[in-house]
Every structure is written in C-alpha cells, then in structure tokens.
Amino acid sequence: MRKSRTVARAALAAGTVLVLAACGGSPTSPSADSGDNADSGPTKAEELYEEIGGLSGQERRDRLVELAAEENGLNLYTSMNADILDSVSEAFTDTFDIDVNVYRAGSETVLQRILQEQDAGFPGNDVVETNGSELGALQKEGVMAQCVAQELIDQVPEAGQSEAWTSTRFNLFAPSWNTNIISGDMVPTSWEDLADPKYDGQLALELGDYDWYLGLTDLWLSEGKSQEEIDQLFADMVDGAVVVKGHTVMAELMSAGQFGVAASNYSYIVEAAKAAGAPVETQPYVSPVIARPNGGSCMKNAENPATAMLFMDWLLEEGQQVIADLELTPAIAEGDALGGAELVAVDSERLLEQGDEWSAKYDELLAGAETIE
Amino acid sequence: MTLTSPPVRAEERTEPTGSTGASPSRRKLPLSPKFFIVAGVAAAIGYLALVPLGYLLWGTFFDAEGFDLGGFERAYGSGRMGELWGNSLAFAGGSAFLSLTVGTTLAYLNVRTAVPFKALFFAASIVPLIVPGILYTVSWIFLASPQIGLLNNFLEPVFGTAPFNIFSIWGMIWVEGLHSSPIVFLLMVAAFRSMDPSLEESALMSGATRLQTLRRVTLPLVRPALLSSVLVILITSLESFEVPALLGLQNGIYVFTSRIYFVFRSYPRDLQAAGALAVSLLAIAVIGVIIARLLAGRGTKTYQTVTGKGFRPRPLDLGKWRPVVGAGILIYFFATVVGPLLVLIYAALLPYYQAPSAEAFASFTLDNFRQVFEMDSAGRALVNSLVLGISAAVIVMALMSIAAWISVRSTIPGRGIVEQLSFVPLVIPGIVLGVSISFVYLRSPIPIYGTLLILLIAYCTKYMPYGMRYATTSMTQISSELEESAQVSGASWWTTFRRVLLPLLSPGIMAGFVYILVVSFRELSSSLLLYSPGNEVLSILIWEQFENGSFNVLAAIGVLMVVALVIMVTIAYKLGAKVGLRED
C-alpha cells in the first residue's frame, strides 16, 4: 500500500514539473526573441562598428588602437586548437599589449554557450571564432555584427564571405595513409580511388564527418556525376571500410597500423603526427582538397567592441601569417600552400539548412559499413 | 572456536520499527534541528535533481508552439531501433554481469578471506576508474586488436592467428565491464565490511558447505548492494558511448547512444529527440529504484547486519584454495591494471605509437611529460580539480548520508521520492545537465555563473546518484536498535546521527568519497560548457590535447593522473581507517 502511494507521489511530482514547464515556452526550442537586439535599435557596440566601418587603412587601425586602450581586454570564445590559439593570442598581445581571455571548447559547445548567454542577455564574449556552420547558426540568431574592414573581406574566397561573419582559415579534409602499408600504386590519387575494392579492410571513415560527405557530394555533382553514380561510389567506399570516432584516434590508429588509409582526416592532425615521426602522409594531396571554412565575428552586445574589431582586423592581416606559420591554411592565402591542389569549400549555408538531413543520411550510409575479419 | 550465543537470524534480533512504532523523535515539536536538517537536505536534493529534470522534460515534450511528441518519432522512428536496442541491452547486460561477478568476487576475497596480495586489490580497484575511458579503450585496442594487438602477437605461436578480437560485442563487454568493475568493488567492499561473520560461521557449523553458505547466507545478505550495483552499471553502460564507438563501430555494431550522438551534432540541437531517448533511460531507472526499494523494504531487518551485538570482521581461511585464488588475482591484476597501464606508459614515452621494437625503444623520450609540465594552466587546473573533487565528494556524501536516513530509516511521508530524485541525474545527458545549470544561473541574481561554484553545483548534481547508492546500501545494514538505544539513553537525533550512525556508515561513505573524487577528475561534458577563463579543470586540458591530436601527450597525462590519484586515495584511506568498523 505504502509502495503504491510512493509511486503515485513520484508520478505527481513528475506531473507538477510538466505543468510548471507548460507555463513557459520551451527553453530548448529556437528562441522566440532571437534577433531581439536588432529590433530594439542598434546597440552601443553596433554604433561603434558602424562608425569605424567608414574608416580604412592606417586611420582605422590607429582609431581602434586608441579606443581599445580604454577597454578591458578581449573576451574570446573559440574552438581553435590550443596550440594554434596560444600562438595567435600571444602574437596579438605582443603587438597591442591587450590581454586575451579565452574560453575554448568544441564548436558545438561554443555555439551552445553563446546561445545560452545571449538568450539571458549576458555579454560573455566580444568575439567568436569557430566553424562555419556554427557561425551560420549564430548569424541566424542575429547576435553577431560584421566588423571586418571591407577591403579585407574582399580578399577572402567567396565561400568564406558571409553577411555577419568572415572566414579566417580553412580546415582541410584530405585522404591520408600509413606509408608502411600503402605505397606505390596503392597511394590514392583521386577521391574516386577510395571506392576501389583494393582498399577493403584498409579504409577508415569518421563517424561525424557528414560535412565532408556533403562537400564531396557537391563536388561530384558539380563535375557532372549523377546522384546514382555518387551513391554507388559512397556505397563502394563504405563496403569494406571501418568506422572510427574522432579524428585524433583516427590518426593514432593509422600511425599504429590498425588500417592503411583515412578518407577524411583533418590534414593538420596528420601533419602533426608526421612531424612527430609517424609513418603517415597526406601529400601529394588528392585534388581538390575539401575545405571547411572557419571564421569569426564581433558580438552585437560586446563590452569591448573596439578591441573586438581590432582583433578581427588583425587576424585577417598580420594574423594570417601566424596561421600560415603553423602550417594551417589561412583564408587570405598567398602563394601555393597546397602544392598545386585545388581547394573546394563546403557550403556552410547548406550545411546549416540541411545539416540534420545530411547527418542522418551519413549515419544511414555508415550503417552499411561491413564487418572486417 | 566456541560461539558464546546461539546463532540467530538477523531479523529475529531487532524490534520492528517504522510504520508500527513511532520513534520518540516524532513526538517532538516539528521545529527541531532534526526538522531543519532533514527538510534542508530534502530541499537540496529536490533542487539539484529538478533543475535538470525539469529542463529535460520541458525540452522533450514542449516546443515553441506547446505540447509536442515529435521528438519521440524522430528518436524512435528509425527502422533500426530494434537492432540498436538489442545491441545496447546485450552490451549493458553483459558488462553489468561481468563487472558484478568480478567486483563482488574481489570484494569478498578482499574483505572476508585471508587472500594473498591484498595490496594489489587497492590498485586494481581504482586504477581502471582513474584512467579516462578513451585511454583505457585505446590501450585495449593496442593490446587485443587483430591487426596490431600486442597480446595477439605474443600468443600467436600458441593459439594461432589473432586469438583475441577486441572489435566485437565480447570485446566491448570486456572493456566496459572491467572499466566499471571498481564501482561494484567499492560498493561491495563496504557491504561485506559491515557484515557480521558469525552468520556465516553458524551456517558452516550447522554443516553447510562454503558454497552453500555463500549462496544461502552471504549473497542474500548483501542483496541491496548487489541490486544497487546492477542498477548503476546497467544505466551507465546503456549511456556509455566511448567503448561502443571505438570498438563496436569498427565492426558495424551500433548502439542506441549513437542516435543521441547524431541527434546532438545537428543544429538546432534536437533536444526533443535526445530527451525522448533519455526518457526511456529515466523509465528504466525509476522502475529499478522501485524494485530496489521493494526488496530492501520487504526485509527492513533482513539486511541489518550491524547490530547491538559486537562483531569483529575476521578473515576466512581459504585453505587449499589459497594458491588458486592467489593466481586468479594476479591474472586479474595483470589484465585490468598492468596491461593497459604498461601500454599507456609505453605510449607516453614514444613520439608516436609503434609496435615494440629495438627502434621503438631507441626513440623513447620524456618529451610528452615535459609538454605536460610546461602547460601554463596545468598547475592551476590540477588545483581546481582537486578543490572541486574533494568538495563535491564531501558535500555529496554528507547530503546523501542524511538522505539515506530519510529514505531507509525515517517514517516521513514521501521519503521514497527523495531516493527517486537523487537517482535522476544518472540519466540526464551531461550536456543537458550543463545547459540546464547555465540556464538557471545566467538568470540568477547571485553571481555564480563564471565561477568555480557553478562547476561544483554541476559535479554535486552529477555524482548525487552514486553517493546515494553508497550511502543507502550501508544504511540498510545498520540495525535500528543502535539508534534507538542512543535515543533511549537521551541522545538527540543529531547526536545519534553524528556519534552512532555516521561512524557505522563510514565504509559506505568512504567508498562513495573515493569514487566521486576519482571520477570527478575526468568529468568533461558539463565542465566544458560551464568553465570560464581561469577556472580550467584537468579534464579540459585532457580534452585540449585530444583535440590537438597529441594522443601520446594524452597518455602522459593519464599516467600522471594515475600516480596523483593513487597517492590521494591512499591518504584518504589512511585517514578513513581511523573511524568506523575496524578489522583485526
């Protein structure tokens, strides 16, 4: 008897929660008041972006340095890797003597944190620097303002230009291989190669790389392949492939010889392993290299808007060299870093609009991955 | 050996209390210190549990337009759902069975028998707990992969090609089961330590064999602890994604958490679908807790082994089985501790992983360790992790000791809800926990957001279920006659609790403390969302190395964590040994 009362009470408690919950809108549904900032007139930060937007060149830089000196450093939220970030923030601080407070997390977590803070009107960050698709989501929420000098935006490839953010660097997806296992004829020279049965049991795909899947599909469509042909190529790729979660684990297992070829690792992770002496290689690159834009922007409710602008300008000028020195791919590229290979960017807008669909399709595709024995 | 008193069943020894007899304290004015303490603890638990639960349910059942069940369709609509659940249940059931068998056996041998190599138990019980799941799993890939596994290489001449395949459901069960066996071990050690050996001795005297004694007397007496273990392990393995992702996916074994993974990757995050998946875990948990309560409630006295009659836990002589058991322990120790740890140390000394060879040994370097020590924030992160780990462990165990009293011993109406609520955070995905906490404290007038305190709240919430399991398991073993004697002698409720119950609970409290301290060092999902610049914790640094692709630096951090936590836990045990039940 007592037990059934306990159950009833538990049910009652759960019911109360539901009723209380019903009194408000869902905290997890896209916020109804997104873009609120835009409706209630421009913020102070936006006014500053507007005012400085009219300036260019040295005049702009001088004015920003002057204004930034009166602000309290820079609050940056980013998904840059720690070693890249250390170099970037150190160089910025050395140049302007401005402290950089950094919150670093995965791109999805950075997005989640900003959405939560903006929803509560909490000005946590001045600048966000993260993956293109997350920036696209923030653009949709209307919380960022374009703050980069137009002359710099014009130099960025079109795939890296957007209404409210600007690309600062590209992450490259390229096939990589273990040179002890794969050599001579076995080295892949085109994306289509990966569908070849000779890689059965040797090819690895990453669990979350649906952006790569979308990028490669678009590339093949633009080359005139039909959807059936593309589906067949992917099906052949997955046939006999293994699925790995995480790019770091992927590189480590490939170095160790667990499999010979990784279809879609980030080139910088493989390069790092190679620099440590691991028998791995990404070059000559399979052309075209599929690139995913990463970028940044200033927040509409930034507390240090001049510093934010200064940082974004700097990142697209002097900062580009810092990025290039780290063997990464800056958005404003000089010379030929890819050894003649072309670069095709993943469509960020489409990734944002159809992300769910592509993620589900990729999931379904991988589910067909066969057993290796 | 002569028994001074005739053997009696535990239930015959205690006076029934609870619903039949009102305890003296109930007649007091409600506004006593007891009232405030009990109400305060209940409110704290309710608050900690309801924030994420409310958020989860709200997000699952409502969208901007109102009540909506679309998430369930998206979560369960897939044609593969049956297969996913099948795999998940096989994996979770297998892991629970393995960790239960291993953990209970080791705990029994450790506490109740004169087994050799007792010092090894200590290491075996916490090392798998300290090593982050991803490192533990990858070490097993290096040991037992058909392609590159070291064990497979060593054993090939004996058993033929690749006797082990870690990329199978058995491999998944093996790794997850071993990784979670310390939870069971700690819980069962506490239970066995509080058990009067005279009951077993009576059985043996009456002619029962050792096996019969074990089956008919020992195991039934620790049923609440066994049940708690099964419940916790089942749910944590159902939620676990590290092991299935690294070992199962290679062979196309998908579990239902892989759905949650995909659901969380999309934007806008489909919290409705993720919540719908979490709700089924919640249902399993609620049913599990009800069953546990029914069983424990049915024999309020059956499990009470700490009674007014004094006892000294005396180890059982193993006789001719001693060498066999000793060998078994050595094998277990090598499998769970030495093997994976050696692989980690080996990886930490290499610039990149390669199979052992003269060349590999020649390239040994301390660079990875140097990199760890050169990290700017490493020292600060270690201090933050220590402060958070110890505070969370102390707060949770303090709250849960009182909560266990409310749930097991009191006659307060609605006491069952306290236990149910304390269990809720176990089924809340880490990221949902983080988001719900930031949602509340971004709007709170008290400036907690952006401080270490918000992480402490997250940790206390997350580890409450474990603390509660450890505390209630011990509480069910303590006979109410002890409490009554204290009260009859004029002690207040608070004095009784502090001077009688708390020392008797100490095996369980100690186990819970160690568990929370150790696992809080690797909490990532909510830490990552809630930390702020300057408040980094160790798990964030580990994650950064992971993102950098520096697996070998990660191995170095893992090795250092094992060293640091083994030292700390040793200190904790030494301090803990000064109170409570003592062995000879």
PDB file of C-alpha atoms in Angstrom, chain A residues 44-53 60-75 92 96 98 126-127 147-148 298-314:
ATOM      1  CA  LYS A  44      26.386  50.727 -28.441  1.00  0.00           C
ATOM      2  CA  ALA A  45      28.744  48.203 -29.963  1.00  0.00           C
ATOM      3  CA  GLU A  46      26.859  48.262 -33.244  1.00  0.00           C
ATOM      4  CA  GLU A  47      27.064  52.044 -33.340  1.00  0.00           C
ATOM      5  CA  LEU A  48      30.812  51.772 -32.951  1.00  0.00           C
ATOM      6  CA  TYR A  49      31.070  49.139 -35.691  1.00  0.00           C
ATOM      7  CA  GLU A  50      29.060  51.462 -37.912  1.00  0.00           C
ATOM      8  CA  GLU A  51      31.209  54.481 -37.116  1.00  0.00           C
ATOM      9  CA  ILE A  52      34.552  52.727 -37.604  1.00  0.00           C
ATOM     10  CA  GLY A  53      33.188  50.928 -40.673  1.00  0.00           C
ATOM     11  CA  ARG A  60      41.117  52.812 -38.966  1.00  0.00           C
ATOM     12  CA  ARG A  61      43.848  50.902 -37.167  1.00  0.00           C
ATOM     13  CA  ASP A  62      45.004  53.994 -35.212  1.00  0.00           C
ATOM     14  CA  ARG A  63      41.481  54.854 -34.119  1.00  0.00           C
ATOM     15  CA  LEU A  64      40.810  51.274 -32.978  1.00  0.00           C
ATOM     16  CA  VAL A  65      44.071  51.104 -31.017  1.00  0.00           C
ATOM     17  CA  GLU A  66      43.147  54.373 -29.331  1.00  0.00           C
ATOM     18  CA  LEU A  67      39.647  53.199 -28.399  1.00  0.00           C
ATOM     19  CA  ALA A  68      40.791  49.734 -27.366  1.00  0.00           C
ATOM     20  CA  ALA A  69      43.199  51.247 -24.863  1.00  0.00           C
ATOM     21  CA  GLU A  70      40.169  52.448 -22.884  1.00  0.00           C
ATOM     22  CA  GLU A  71      38.550  48.994 -22.857  1.00  0.00           C
ATOM     23  CA  ASN A  72      39.188  45.950 -20.682  1.00  0.00           C
ATOM     24  CA  GLY A  73      40.993  43.465 -22.872  1.00  0.00           C
ATOM     25  CA  LEU A  74      39.358  40.929 -25.149  1.00  0.00           C
ATOM     26  CA  ASN A  75      36.943  38.113 -24.318  1.00  0.00           C
ATOM     27  CA  PHE A  92      48.063  39.750 -30.603  1.00  0.00           C
ATOM     28  CA  PHE A  96      48.938  45.659 -28.854  1.00  0.00           C
ATOM     29  CA  ILE A  98      45.988  43.774 -24.823  1.00  0.00           C
ATOM     30  CA  ASP A 126      33.371  40.155 -27.600  1.00  0.00           C
ATOM     31  CA  VAL A 127      34.494  37.906 -30.427  1.00  0.00           C
ATOM     32  CA  CYS A 147      33.021  44.185 -38.187  1.00  0.00           C
ATOM     33  CA  VAL A 148      35.871  43.382 -40.572  1.00  0.00           C
ATOM     34  CA  CYS A 298      32.101  40.535 -33.324  1.00  0.00           C
ATOM     35  CA  MET A 299      29.129  40.293 -30.987  1.00  0.00           C
ATOM     36  CA  LYS A 300      26.355  42.887 -31.057  1.00  0.00           C
ATOM     37  CA  ASN A 301      26.485  43.185 -27.284  1.00  0.00           C
ATOM     38  CA  ALA A 302      30.282  43.173 -26.986  1.00  0.00           C
ATOM     39  CA  GLU A 303      31.566  45.015 -23.948  1.00  0.00           C
ATOM     40  CA  ASN A 304      34.856  45.749 -25.672  1.00  0.00           C
ATOM     41  CA  PRO A 305      33.740  46.454 -29.239  1.00  0.00           C
ATOM     42  CA  ALA A 306      36.818  48.394 -30.384  1.00  0.00           C
ATOM     43  CA  THR A 307      39.112  45.619 -29.158  1.00  0.00           C
ATOM     44  CA  ALA A 308      36.856  43.113 -30.903  1.00  0.00           C
ATOM     45  CA  MET A 309      37.139  44.980 -34.203  1.00  0.00           C
ATOM     46  CA  LEU A 310      40.868  45.406 -33.788  1.00  0.00           C
ATOM     47  CA  PHE A 311      41.274  41.671 -33.193  1.00  0.00           C
ATOM     48  CA  MET A 312      39.238  40.664 -36.241  1.00  0.00           C
ATOM     49  CA  ASP A 313      41.099  43.123 -38.500  1.00  0.00           C
ATOM     50  CA  TRP A 314      44.419  41.933 -37.112  1.00  0.00           C
TER      51      TRP A 314
END
